[in-house]
mmCIF file of C-alpha atoms in Angstrom:
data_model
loop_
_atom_site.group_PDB
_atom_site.id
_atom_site.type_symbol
_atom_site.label_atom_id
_atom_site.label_comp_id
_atom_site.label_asym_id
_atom_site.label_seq_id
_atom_site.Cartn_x
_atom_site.Cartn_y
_atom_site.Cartn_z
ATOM 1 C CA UNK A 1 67.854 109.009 104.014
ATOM 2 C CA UNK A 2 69.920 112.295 104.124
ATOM 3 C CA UNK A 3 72.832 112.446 101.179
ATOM 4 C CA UNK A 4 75.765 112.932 103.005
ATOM 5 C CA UNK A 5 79.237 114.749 101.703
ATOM 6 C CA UNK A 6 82.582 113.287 102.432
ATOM 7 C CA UNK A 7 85.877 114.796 101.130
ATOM 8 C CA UNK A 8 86.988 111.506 99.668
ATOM 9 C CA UNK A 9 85.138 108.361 99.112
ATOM 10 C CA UNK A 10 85.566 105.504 102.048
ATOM 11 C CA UNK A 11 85.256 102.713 99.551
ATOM 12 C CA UNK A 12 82.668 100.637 102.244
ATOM 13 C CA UNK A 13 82.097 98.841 99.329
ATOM 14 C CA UNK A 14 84.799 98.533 97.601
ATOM 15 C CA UNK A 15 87.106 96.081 100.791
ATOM 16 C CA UNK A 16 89.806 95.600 98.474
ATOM 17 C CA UNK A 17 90.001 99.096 97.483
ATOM 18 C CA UNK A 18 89.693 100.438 100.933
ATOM 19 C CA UNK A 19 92.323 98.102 102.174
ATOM 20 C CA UNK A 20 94.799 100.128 99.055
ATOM 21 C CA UNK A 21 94.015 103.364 100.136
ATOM 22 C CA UNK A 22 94.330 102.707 103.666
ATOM 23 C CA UNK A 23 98.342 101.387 103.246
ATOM 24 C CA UNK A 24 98.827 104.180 101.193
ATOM 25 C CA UNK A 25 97.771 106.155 103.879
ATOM 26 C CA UNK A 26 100.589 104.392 106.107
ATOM 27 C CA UNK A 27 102.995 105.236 103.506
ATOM 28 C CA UNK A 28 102.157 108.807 102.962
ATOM 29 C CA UNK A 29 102.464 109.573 106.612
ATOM 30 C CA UNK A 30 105.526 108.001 106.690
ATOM 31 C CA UNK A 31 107.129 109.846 104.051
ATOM 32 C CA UNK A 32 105.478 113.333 105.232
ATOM 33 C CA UNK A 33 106.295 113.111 108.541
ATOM 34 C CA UNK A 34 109.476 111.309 108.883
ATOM 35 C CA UNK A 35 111.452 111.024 105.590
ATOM 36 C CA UNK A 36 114.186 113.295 105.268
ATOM 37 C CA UNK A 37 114.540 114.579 108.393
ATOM 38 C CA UNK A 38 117.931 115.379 110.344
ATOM 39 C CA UNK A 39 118.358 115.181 113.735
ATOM 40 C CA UNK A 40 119.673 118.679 115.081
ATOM 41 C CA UNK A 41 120.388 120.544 118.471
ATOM 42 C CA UNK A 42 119.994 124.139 118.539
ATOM 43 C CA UNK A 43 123.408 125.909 118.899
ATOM 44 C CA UNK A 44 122.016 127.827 121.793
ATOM 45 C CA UNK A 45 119.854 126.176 124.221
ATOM 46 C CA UNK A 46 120.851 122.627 122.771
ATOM 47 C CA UNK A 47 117.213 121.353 122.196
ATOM 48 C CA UNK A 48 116.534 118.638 119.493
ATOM 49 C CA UNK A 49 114.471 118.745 116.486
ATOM 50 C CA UNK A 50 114.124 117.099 113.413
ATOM 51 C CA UNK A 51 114.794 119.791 110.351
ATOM 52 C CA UNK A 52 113.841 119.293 106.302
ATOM 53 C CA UNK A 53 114.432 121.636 103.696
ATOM 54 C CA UNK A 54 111.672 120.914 101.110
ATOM 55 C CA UNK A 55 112.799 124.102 99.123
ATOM 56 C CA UNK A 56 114.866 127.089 100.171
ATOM 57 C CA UNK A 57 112.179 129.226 101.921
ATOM 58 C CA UNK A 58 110.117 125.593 103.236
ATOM 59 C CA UNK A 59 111.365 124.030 106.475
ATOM 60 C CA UNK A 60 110.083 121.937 108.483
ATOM 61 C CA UNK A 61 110.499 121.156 111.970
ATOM 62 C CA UNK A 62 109.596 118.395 114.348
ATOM 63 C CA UNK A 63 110.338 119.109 117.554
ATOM 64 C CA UNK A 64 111.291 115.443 119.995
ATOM 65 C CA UNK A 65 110.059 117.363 123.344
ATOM 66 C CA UNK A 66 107.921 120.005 124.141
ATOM 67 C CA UNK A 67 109.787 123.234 123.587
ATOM 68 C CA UNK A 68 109.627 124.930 126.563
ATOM 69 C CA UNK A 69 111.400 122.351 128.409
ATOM 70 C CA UNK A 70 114.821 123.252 126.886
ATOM 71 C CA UNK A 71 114.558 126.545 124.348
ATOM 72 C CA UNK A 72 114.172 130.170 126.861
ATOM 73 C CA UNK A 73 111.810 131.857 123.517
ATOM 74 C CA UNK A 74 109.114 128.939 124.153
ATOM 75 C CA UNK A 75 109.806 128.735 128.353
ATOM 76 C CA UNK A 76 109.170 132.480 128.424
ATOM 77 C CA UNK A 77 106.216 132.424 126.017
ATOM 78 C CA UNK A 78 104.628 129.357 128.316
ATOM 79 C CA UNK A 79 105.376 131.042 131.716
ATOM 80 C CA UNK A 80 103.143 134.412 129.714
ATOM 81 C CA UNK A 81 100.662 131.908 128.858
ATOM 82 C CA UNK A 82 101.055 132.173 125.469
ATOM 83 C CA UNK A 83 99.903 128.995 123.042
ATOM 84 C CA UNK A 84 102.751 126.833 121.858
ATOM 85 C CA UNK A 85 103.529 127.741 118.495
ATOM 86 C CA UNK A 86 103.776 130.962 118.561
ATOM 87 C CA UNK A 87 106.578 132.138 117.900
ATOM 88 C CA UNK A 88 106.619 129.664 114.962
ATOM 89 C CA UNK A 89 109.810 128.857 115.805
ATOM 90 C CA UNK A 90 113.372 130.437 117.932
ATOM 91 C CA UNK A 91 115.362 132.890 116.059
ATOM 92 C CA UNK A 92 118.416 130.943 117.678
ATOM 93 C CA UNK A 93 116.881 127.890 116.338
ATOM 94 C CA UNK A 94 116.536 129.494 112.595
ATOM 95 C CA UNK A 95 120.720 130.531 112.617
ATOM 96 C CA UNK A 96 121.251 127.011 113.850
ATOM 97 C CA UNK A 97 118.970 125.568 110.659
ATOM 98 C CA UNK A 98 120.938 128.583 108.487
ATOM 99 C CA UNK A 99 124.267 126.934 109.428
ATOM 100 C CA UNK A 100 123.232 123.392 109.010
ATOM 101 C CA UNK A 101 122.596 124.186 105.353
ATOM 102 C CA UNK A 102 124.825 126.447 104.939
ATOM 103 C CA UNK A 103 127.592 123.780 106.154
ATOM 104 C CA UNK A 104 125.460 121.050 104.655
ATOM 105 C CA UNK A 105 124.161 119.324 107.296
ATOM 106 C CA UNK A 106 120.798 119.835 106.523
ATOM 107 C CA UNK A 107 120.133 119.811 102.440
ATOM 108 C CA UNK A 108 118.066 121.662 100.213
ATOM 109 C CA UNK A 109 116.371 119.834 97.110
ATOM 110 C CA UNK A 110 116.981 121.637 93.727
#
């Protein structure tokens, strides 16, 4: 039989254990992916994404469409055939995040 490496364990035999870890799993996501965010439209091109300040140089984004349907920086970079993504993100989209914060809309943790 060939050892094989896993990053983490999978607790096969452990049902109990595996059942913990998986709803922690649940959990986690939950509070990574959706937990603190704040719905906001760009000032410019009025799209909607969902904006957390973890710190003040750590934002995250979640956009609720694909961006190229409403913002022009990710239309144009899809009609060059550029990937999504790059741009990380719409400088009009960055002074809208600016001013949430700025006007508190969006906060940033201490």
């Amino acid at each position: 039989m060939a050892a094989t490496w896993a990053k983490a364990p999978d607790f096969a035999d452990q049902p109990a254990r595996q059942a913990e870890v998986r709803a922690q799993t649940v959990v986690d996501k939950q509070h990574y992916l959706e937990q603190g965010l704040t719905p906001l439209r760009c000032q410019a091109c009025q799209s909607q994404v969902m904006v957390r300040k973890s710190s003040s140089h750590q934002t995250s984004v979640q956009w609720t469409e694909p961006p190229q349907t409403h913002c022009p920086v990710f239309a144009e970079l899809s009609r060059n055939g550029g990937g999504l993504g790059r741009p990380d993100s719409c400088p009009q989209l960055e002074k809208t995040i600016k001013w949430a914060v700025d006007e508190g809309v969006v906060e940033v943790p201490e």
